[in-house]
Every structure is written in structure tokens, then in C-alpha cells.
mmCIF file of C-alpha atoms in Angstrom:
data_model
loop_
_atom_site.group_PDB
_atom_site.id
_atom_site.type_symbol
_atom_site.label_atom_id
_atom_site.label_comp_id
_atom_site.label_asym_id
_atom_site.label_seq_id
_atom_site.Cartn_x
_atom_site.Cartn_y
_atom_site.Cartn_z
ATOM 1 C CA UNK A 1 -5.459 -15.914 19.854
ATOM 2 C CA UNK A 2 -2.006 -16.893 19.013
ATOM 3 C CA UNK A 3 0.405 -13.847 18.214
ATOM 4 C CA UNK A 4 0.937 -16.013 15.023
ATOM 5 C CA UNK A 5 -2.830 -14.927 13.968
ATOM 6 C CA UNK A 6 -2.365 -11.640 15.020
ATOM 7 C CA UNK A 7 -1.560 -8.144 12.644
ATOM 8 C CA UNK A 8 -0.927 -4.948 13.172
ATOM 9 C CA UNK A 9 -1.239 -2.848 9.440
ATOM 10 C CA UNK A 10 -0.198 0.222 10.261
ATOM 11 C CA UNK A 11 -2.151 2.605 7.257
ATOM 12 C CA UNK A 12 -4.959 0.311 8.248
ATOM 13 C CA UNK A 13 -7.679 3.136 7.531
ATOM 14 C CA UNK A 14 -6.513 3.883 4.014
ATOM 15 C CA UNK A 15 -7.004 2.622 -0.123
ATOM 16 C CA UNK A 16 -5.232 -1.211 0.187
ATOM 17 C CA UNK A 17 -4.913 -0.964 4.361
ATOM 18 C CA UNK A 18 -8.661 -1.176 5.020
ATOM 19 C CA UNK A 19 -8.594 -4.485 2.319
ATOM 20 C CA UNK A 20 -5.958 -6.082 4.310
ATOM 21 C CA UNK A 21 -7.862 -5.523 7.648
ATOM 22 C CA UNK A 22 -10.981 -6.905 6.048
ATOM 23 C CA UNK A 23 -9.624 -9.906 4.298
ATOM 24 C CA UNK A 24 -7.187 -10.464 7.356
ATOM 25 C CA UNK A 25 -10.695 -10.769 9.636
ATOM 26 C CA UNK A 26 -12.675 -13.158 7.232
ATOM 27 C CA UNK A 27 -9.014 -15.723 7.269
ATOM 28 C CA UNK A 28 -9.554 -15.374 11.541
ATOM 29 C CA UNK A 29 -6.566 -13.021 12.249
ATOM 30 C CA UNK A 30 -6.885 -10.578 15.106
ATOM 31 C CA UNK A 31 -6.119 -7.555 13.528
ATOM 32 C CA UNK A 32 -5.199 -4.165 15.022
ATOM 33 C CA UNK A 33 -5.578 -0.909 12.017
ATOM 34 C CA UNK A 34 -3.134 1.489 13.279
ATOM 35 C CA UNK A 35 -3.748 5.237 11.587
ATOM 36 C CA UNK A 36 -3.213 8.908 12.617
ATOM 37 C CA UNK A 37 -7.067 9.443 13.397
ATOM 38 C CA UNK A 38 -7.681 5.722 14.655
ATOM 39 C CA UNK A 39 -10.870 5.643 13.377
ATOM 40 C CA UNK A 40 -12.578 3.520 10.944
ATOM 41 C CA UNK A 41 -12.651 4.605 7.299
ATOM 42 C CA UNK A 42 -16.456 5.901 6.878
ATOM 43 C CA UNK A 43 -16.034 4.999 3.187
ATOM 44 C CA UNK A 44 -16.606 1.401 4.360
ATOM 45 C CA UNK A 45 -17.994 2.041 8.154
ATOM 46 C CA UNK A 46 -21.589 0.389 7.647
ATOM 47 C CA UNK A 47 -19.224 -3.307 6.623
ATOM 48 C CA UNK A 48 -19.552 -5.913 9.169
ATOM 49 C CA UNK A 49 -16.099 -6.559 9.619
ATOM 50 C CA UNK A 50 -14.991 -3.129 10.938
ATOM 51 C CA UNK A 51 -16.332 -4.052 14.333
ATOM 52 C CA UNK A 52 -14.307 -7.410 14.253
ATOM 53 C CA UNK A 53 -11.107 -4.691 13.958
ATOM 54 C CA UNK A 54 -9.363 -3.115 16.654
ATOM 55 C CA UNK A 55 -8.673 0.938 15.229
ATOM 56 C CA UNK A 56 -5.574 2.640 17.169
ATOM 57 C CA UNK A 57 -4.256 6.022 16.628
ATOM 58 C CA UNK A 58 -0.491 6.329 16.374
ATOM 59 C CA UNK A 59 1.928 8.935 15.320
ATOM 60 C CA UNK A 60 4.361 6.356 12.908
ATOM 61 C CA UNK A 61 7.435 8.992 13.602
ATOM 62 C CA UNK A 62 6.795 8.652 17.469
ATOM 63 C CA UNK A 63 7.728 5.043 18.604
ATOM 64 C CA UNK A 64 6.247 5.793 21.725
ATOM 65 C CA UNK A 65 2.878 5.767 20.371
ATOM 66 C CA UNK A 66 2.909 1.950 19.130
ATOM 67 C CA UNK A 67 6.055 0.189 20.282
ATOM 68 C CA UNK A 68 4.177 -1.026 24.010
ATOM 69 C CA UNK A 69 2.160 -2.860 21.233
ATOM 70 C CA UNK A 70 4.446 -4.587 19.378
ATOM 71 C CA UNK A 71 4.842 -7.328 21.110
ATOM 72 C CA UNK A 72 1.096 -8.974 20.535
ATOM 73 C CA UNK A 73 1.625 -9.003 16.769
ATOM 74 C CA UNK A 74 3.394 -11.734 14.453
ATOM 75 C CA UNK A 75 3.288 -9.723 11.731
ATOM 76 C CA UNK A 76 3.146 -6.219 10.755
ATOM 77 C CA UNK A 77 2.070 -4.602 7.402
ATOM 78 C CA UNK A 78 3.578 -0.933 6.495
ATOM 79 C CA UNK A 79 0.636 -0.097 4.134
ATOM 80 C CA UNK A 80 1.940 3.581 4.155
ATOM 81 C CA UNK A 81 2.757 6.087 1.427
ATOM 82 C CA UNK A 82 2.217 8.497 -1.449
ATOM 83 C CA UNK A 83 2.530 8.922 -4.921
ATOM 84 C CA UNK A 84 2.577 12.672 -5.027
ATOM 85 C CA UNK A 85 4.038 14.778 -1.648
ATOM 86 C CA UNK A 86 1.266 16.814 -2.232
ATOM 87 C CA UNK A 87 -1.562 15.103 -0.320
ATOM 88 C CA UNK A 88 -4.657 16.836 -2.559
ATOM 89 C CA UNK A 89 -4.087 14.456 -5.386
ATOM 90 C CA UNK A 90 -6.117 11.909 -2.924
ATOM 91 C CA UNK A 91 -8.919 13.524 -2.989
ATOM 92 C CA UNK A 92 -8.759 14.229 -6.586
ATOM 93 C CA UNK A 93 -8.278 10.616 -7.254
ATOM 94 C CA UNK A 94 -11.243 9.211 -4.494
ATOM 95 C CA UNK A 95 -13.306 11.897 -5.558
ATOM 96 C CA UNK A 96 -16.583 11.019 -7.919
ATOM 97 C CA UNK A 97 -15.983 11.715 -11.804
ATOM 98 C CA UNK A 98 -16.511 15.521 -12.576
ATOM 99 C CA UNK A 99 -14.454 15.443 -16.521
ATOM 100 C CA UNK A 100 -13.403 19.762 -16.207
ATOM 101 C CA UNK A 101 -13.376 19.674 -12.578
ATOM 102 C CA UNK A 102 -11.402 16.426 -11.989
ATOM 103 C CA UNK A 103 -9.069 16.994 -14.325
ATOM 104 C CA UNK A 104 -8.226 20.518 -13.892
ATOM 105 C CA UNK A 105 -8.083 19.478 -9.816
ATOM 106 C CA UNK A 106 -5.676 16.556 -10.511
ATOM 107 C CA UNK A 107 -3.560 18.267 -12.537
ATOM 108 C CA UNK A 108 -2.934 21.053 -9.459
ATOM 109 C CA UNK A 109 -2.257 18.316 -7.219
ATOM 110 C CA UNK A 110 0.671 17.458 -9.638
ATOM 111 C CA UNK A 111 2.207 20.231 -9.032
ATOM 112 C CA UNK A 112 3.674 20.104 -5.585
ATOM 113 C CA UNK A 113 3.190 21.127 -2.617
ATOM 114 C CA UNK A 114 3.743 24.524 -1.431
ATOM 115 C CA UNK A 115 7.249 24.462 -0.597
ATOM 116 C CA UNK A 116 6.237 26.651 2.708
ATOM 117 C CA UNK A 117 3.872 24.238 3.778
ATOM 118 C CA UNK A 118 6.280 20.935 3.471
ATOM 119 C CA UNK A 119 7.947 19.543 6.566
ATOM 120 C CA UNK A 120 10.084 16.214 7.303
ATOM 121 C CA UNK A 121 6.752 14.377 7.461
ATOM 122 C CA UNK A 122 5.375 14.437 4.297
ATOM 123 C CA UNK A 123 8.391 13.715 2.084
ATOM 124 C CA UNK A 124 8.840 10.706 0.233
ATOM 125 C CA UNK A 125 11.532 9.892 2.161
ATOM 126 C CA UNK A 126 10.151 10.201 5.587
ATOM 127 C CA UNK A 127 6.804 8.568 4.467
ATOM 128 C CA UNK A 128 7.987 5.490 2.358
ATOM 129 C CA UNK A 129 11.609 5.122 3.596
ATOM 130 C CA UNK A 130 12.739 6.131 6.709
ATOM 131 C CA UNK A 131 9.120 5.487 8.608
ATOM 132 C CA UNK A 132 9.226 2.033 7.483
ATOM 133 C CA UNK A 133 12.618 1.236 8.853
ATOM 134 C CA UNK A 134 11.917 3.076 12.193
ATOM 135 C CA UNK A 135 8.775 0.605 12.312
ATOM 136 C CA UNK A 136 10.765 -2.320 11.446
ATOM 137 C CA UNK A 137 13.286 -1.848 13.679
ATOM 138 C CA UNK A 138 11.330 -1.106 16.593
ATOM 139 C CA UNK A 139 9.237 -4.407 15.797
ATOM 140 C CA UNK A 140 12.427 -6.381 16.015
ATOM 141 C CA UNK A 141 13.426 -5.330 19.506
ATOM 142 C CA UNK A 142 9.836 -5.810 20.797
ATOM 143 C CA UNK A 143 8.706 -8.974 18.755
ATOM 144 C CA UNK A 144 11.673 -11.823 18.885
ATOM 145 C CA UNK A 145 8.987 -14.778 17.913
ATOM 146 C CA UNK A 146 9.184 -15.279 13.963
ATOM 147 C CA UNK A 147 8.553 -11.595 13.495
ATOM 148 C CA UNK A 148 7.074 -10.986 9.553
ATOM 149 C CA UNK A 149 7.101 -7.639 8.292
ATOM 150 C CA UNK A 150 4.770 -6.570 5.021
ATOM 151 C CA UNK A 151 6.232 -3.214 2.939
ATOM 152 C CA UNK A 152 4.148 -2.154 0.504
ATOM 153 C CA UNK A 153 6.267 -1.343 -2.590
ATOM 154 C CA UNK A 154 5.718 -0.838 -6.172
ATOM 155 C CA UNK A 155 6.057 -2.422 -9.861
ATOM 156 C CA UNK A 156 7.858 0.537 -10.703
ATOM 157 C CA UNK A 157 7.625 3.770 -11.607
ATOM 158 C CA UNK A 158 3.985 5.506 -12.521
ATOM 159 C CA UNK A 159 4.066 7.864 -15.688
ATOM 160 C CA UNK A 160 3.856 11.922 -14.635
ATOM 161 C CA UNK A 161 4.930 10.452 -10.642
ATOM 162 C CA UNK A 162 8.443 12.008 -9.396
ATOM 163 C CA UNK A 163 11.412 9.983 -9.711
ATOM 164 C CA UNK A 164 11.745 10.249 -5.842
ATOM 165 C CA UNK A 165 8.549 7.812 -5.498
ATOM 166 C CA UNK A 166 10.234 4.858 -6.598
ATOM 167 C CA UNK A 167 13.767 5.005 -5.533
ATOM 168 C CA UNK A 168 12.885 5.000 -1.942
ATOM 169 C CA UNK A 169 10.726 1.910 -1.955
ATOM 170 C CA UNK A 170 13.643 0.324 -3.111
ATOM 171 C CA UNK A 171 16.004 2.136 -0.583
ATOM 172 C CA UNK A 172 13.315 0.527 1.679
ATOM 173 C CA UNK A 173 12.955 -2.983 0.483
ATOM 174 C CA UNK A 174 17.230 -3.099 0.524
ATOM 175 C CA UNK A 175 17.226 -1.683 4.127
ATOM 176 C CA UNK A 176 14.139 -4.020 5.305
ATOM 177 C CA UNK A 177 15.967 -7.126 3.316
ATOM 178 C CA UNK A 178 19.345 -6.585 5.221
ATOM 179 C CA UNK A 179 17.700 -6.155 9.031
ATOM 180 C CA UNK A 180 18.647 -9.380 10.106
ATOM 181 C CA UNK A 181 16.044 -11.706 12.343
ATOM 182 C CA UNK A 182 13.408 -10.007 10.520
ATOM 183 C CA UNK A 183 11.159 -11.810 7.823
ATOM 184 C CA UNK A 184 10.641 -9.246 5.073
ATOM 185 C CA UNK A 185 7.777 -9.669 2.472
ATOM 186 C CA UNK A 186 8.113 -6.756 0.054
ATOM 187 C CA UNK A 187 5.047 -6.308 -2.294
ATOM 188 C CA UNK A 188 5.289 -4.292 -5.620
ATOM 189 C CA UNK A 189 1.711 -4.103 -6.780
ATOM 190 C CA UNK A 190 0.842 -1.953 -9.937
ATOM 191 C CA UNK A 191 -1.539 0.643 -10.009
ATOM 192 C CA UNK A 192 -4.445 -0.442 -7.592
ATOM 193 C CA UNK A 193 -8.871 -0.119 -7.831
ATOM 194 C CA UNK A 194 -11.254 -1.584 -5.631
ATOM 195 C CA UNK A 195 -12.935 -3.792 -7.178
ATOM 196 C CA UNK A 196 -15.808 -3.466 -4.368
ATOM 197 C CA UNK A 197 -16.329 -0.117 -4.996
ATOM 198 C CA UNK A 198 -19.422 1.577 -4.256
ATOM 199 C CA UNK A 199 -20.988 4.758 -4.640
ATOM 200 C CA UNK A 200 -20.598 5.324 -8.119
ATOM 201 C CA UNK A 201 -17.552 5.933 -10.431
ATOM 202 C CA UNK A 202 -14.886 7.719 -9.599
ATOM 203 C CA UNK A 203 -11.488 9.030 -10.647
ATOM 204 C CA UNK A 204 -9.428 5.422 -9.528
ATOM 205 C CA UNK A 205 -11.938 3.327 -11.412
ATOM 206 C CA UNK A 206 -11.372 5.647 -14.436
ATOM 207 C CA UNK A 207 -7.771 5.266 -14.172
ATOM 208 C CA UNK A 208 -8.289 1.435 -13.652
ATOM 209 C CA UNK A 209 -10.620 1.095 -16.371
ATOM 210 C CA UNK A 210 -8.217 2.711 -19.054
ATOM 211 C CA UNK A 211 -5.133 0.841 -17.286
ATOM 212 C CA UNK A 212 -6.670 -2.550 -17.864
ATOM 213 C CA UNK A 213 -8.077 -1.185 -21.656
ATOM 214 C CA UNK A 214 -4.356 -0.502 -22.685
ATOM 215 C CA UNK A 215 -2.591 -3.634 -21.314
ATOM 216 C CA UNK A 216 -5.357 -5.660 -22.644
ATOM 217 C CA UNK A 217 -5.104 -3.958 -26.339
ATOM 218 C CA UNK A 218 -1.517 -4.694 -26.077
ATOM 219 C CA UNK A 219 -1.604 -8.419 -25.174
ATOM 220 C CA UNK A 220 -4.542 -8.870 -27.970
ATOM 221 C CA UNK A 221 -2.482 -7.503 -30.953
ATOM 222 C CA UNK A 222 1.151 -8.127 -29.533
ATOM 223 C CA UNK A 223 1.049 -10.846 -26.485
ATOM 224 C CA UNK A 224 4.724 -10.636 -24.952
ATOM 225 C CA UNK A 225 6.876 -10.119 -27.718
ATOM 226 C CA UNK A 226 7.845 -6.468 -27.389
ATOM 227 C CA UNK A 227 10.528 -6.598 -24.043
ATOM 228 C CA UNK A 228 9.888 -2.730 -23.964
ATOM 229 C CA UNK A 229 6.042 -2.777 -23.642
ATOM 230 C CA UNK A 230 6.109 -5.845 -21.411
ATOM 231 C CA UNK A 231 7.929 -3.698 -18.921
ATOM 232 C CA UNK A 232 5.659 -0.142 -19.546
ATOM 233 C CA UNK A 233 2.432 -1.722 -20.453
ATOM 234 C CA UNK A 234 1.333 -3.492 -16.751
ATOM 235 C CA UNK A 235 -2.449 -4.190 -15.730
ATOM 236 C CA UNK A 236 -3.757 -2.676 -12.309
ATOM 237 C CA UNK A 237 -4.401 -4.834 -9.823
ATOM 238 C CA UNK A 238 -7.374 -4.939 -7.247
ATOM 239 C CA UNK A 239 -6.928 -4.509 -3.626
ATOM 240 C CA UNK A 240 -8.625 -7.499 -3.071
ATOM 241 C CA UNK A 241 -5.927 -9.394 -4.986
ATOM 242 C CA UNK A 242 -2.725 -7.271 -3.270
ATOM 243 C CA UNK A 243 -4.609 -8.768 0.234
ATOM 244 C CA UNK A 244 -4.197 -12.205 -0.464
ATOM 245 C CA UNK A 245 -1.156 -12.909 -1.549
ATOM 246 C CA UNK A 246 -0.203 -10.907 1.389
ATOM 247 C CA UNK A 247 -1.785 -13.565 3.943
ATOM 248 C CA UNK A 248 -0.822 -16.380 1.529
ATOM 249 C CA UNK A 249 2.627 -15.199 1.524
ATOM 250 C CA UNK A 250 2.428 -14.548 5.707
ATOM 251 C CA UNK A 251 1.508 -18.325 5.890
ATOM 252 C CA UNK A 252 4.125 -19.718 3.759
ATOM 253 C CA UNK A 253 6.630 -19.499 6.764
ATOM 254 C CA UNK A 254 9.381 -20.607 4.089
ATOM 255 C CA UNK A 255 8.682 -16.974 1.839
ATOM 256 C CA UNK A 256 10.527 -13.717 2.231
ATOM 257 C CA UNK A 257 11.688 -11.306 -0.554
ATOM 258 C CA UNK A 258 10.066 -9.783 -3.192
ATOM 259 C CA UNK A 259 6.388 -10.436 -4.405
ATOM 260 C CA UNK A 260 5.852 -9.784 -7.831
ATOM 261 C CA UNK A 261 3.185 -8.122 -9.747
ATOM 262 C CA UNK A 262 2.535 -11.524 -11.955
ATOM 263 C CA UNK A 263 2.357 -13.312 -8.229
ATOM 264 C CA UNK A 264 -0.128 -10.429 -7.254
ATOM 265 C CA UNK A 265 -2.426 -10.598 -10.350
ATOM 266 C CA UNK A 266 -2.698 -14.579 -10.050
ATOM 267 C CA UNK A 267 -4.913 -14.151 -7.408
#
């Protein structure tokens, strides 16, 4: 296999990084899911394709753990972040619809963290800034064929979601954009579901369901007249549409930049 066809997605065990591993094995890549436990998701463990994936553990703030690695891959996806810095809203959000329980859970997890329990790990900074560009840099000294690097951004900001979220995707996407030798894609999906979901409902579909109710209510009655709405009122997007225009943006060796949202629905 040609390190061309190979990936590394780094947050391969999570929400979108498990889709990219999958889709990235039925196009023929070798692909490596890099995650703290490196273990398969069990969400998804009786799917065919996890055995076609290699699962590594790695500490993404210790270089040491991944960068002997580097060199086999063509491209690497950072498919890593948060939307609060308290990690409980996940599994308020993954959870299966409870109405009281759910709710009441979801809106502790807005809170915060407590402020005791927070380190230079779990900060939106650390996570969605500075552990991408630690990545990215130590891809470029170990990769010096073509090297394409995926960041997983945002539209923009989510309503109720810190300030903090969004501004250091983009301090990301500017530092990633002026590394030079190094391809960057930078996606800015919306809101994301899985559109393969099984098991039942649960909180993400909800969210999904009334994200896609809204923006389609809006397009009925006003289209795209209303510059305002255009830019608060966006649709989700499924995972399974984030994954390929990844891989049809990774084999477009002319693209780099930004990957919008109306690129990312399209598909």
C-alpha cells in the first residue's frame, strides 16, 4: 500500500472519527485510528470494517507516542475536540432520550467543569488549538512526501457554546494555513448526526431532527432572502457526508483551504 492510500485520523474512535475510518476502508485506504484507549468504539464494534482498521493508543500531547509513525501516512485527519470543556455533556448528548432526565443532565454539563478538576488538557485551547499544531508540525518533519493534513473545524459558532469554542478553530486553521510544505484541508461542518444510527433515538438525533425542522421552515417560507438568517439558520450535516468530502477533497491533489458547509452538505 502506497503511503498515498494511507491515514492516520487521530480521534479515530470518536462521533465523525469512526465515519472517516469506515468510509476511508470501503475507498481502499489503509487506515490507522489513533485514540487515548486504542480500542475500537463498541458503539459500532460488531461492523465489518473495524477489523480492516488498525486501532493505536497515543497520548496527542506526547509526540513520542505517534511521531515513529508518521512517516507511513500521506495524510492525517485531527478529528479532535469539544464543544463544552466539560466532558459530561457527551454522554448527555450520546445518551438515549430520557425528556426530565436528559435535559436536566445536559443542562449541568453546561455549566463547566469544576474549576479544581481542569488541567492544560482539557481546555479548548490545548484540545482544538495547540494539539493540532503540535500534530501538524511533527507530521511535517517526519512525512516530506505531499504530506495532507485534515482539521476538523466548524461553521461557526453553536448557540449556548462558549465563545472560546470557535475562536480557536480559527486560531487553528490560520496557524495550520501558514505551516509551509504542509497541505491543509480545514473542514467547518455544522452541527453533526449519524445518519446510521442504531439503537434507538437519542439526544443527537433530537438535536438533528429539530436542526433540520428549523432550517427547513425557514427556506420554505423565506428561501435566502434574509442575510441574517442565512448565516444563523444552518442545517446539520451527517457524518457520512463530513467523510466524503474529506477523501474527495484528499484526492483532489490541487485542493487546500477551507471546506465549506454548502461543499459538505452537497454530498
Amino acid at each position: 500500500m502506497s503511503v498515498a492510500k494511507s491515514i492516520a485520523v487521530f480521534g479515530g474512535s470518536g462521533f465523525l472519527g469512526r465515519k472517516i475510518c469506515e468510509v476511508g476502508v470501503q475507498k481502499g485506504y489503509q487506515v490507522t485510528a489513533f485514540s487515548r484507549s486504542g480500542e475500537p468504539p463498541q458503539a459500532v464494534i460488531h461492523q465489518p470494517w473495524i477489523t480492516k482498521v488498525n486501532w493505536e493508543p497515543v497520548d496527542i500531547f506526547d509526540p513520542k507516542s505517534y511521531t515513529s509513525k508518521l512517516a507511513e501516512f500521506g495524510t492525517v485527519v485531527h478529528s479532535i475536540g469539544l464543544l463544552f470543556e466539560n466532558p459530561s455533556y457527551k454522554r448527555s448528548m450520546n445518551s438515549n432520550f430520557n425528556f426530565l432526565n436528559d435535559i436536566q443532565n445536559f443542562a449541568n454539563s453546561l455549566k463547566g467543569s469544576n474549576p479544581m478538576e481542569k488541567n492544560e488538557t482539557n481546555t479548548y485551547e490545548a484540545i482544538q488549538r495547540d494539539s493540532a499544531v503540535l500534530l501538524a508540525d511533527n507530521f511535517l518533519e517526519h512525512q516530506r512526501e505531499n504530506p495532507t493534513y485534515v482539521y476538523i473545524s466548524a461553521d461557526q459558532q453553536f448557540p449556548i457554546v462558549p465563545e472560546d469554542y470557535l475562536t480557536t478553530k480559527r486560531e487553528a486553521e490560520f496557524e495550520l494555513s501558514c505551516k509551509k510544505g504542509l497541505r491543509a484541508i480545514l473542514m467547518r461542518p455544522s452541527f453533526m448526526y449519524d445518519d446510521s444510527h442504531e439503537g434507538g433515538l437519542d439526544n443527537r438525533d433530537i438535536v438533528a431532527k429539530l436542526l433540520k425542522l428549523g432550517y427547513g421552515t425557514k427556506e420554505f417560507i423565506l428561501g435566502d432572502r434574509i442575510t441574517f438568517l442565512n448565516k444563523q439558520v444552518r442545517p446539520p450535516v451527517s457524518t457520512a457526508q463530513v467523510a466524503r468530502s474529506i477523501y474527495e477533497k484528499i484526492e483532489n491533489p490541487e485542493f487546500k483551504g477551507v471546506v465549506t458547509l454548502e461543499e459538505i452538505a452537497r454530498h
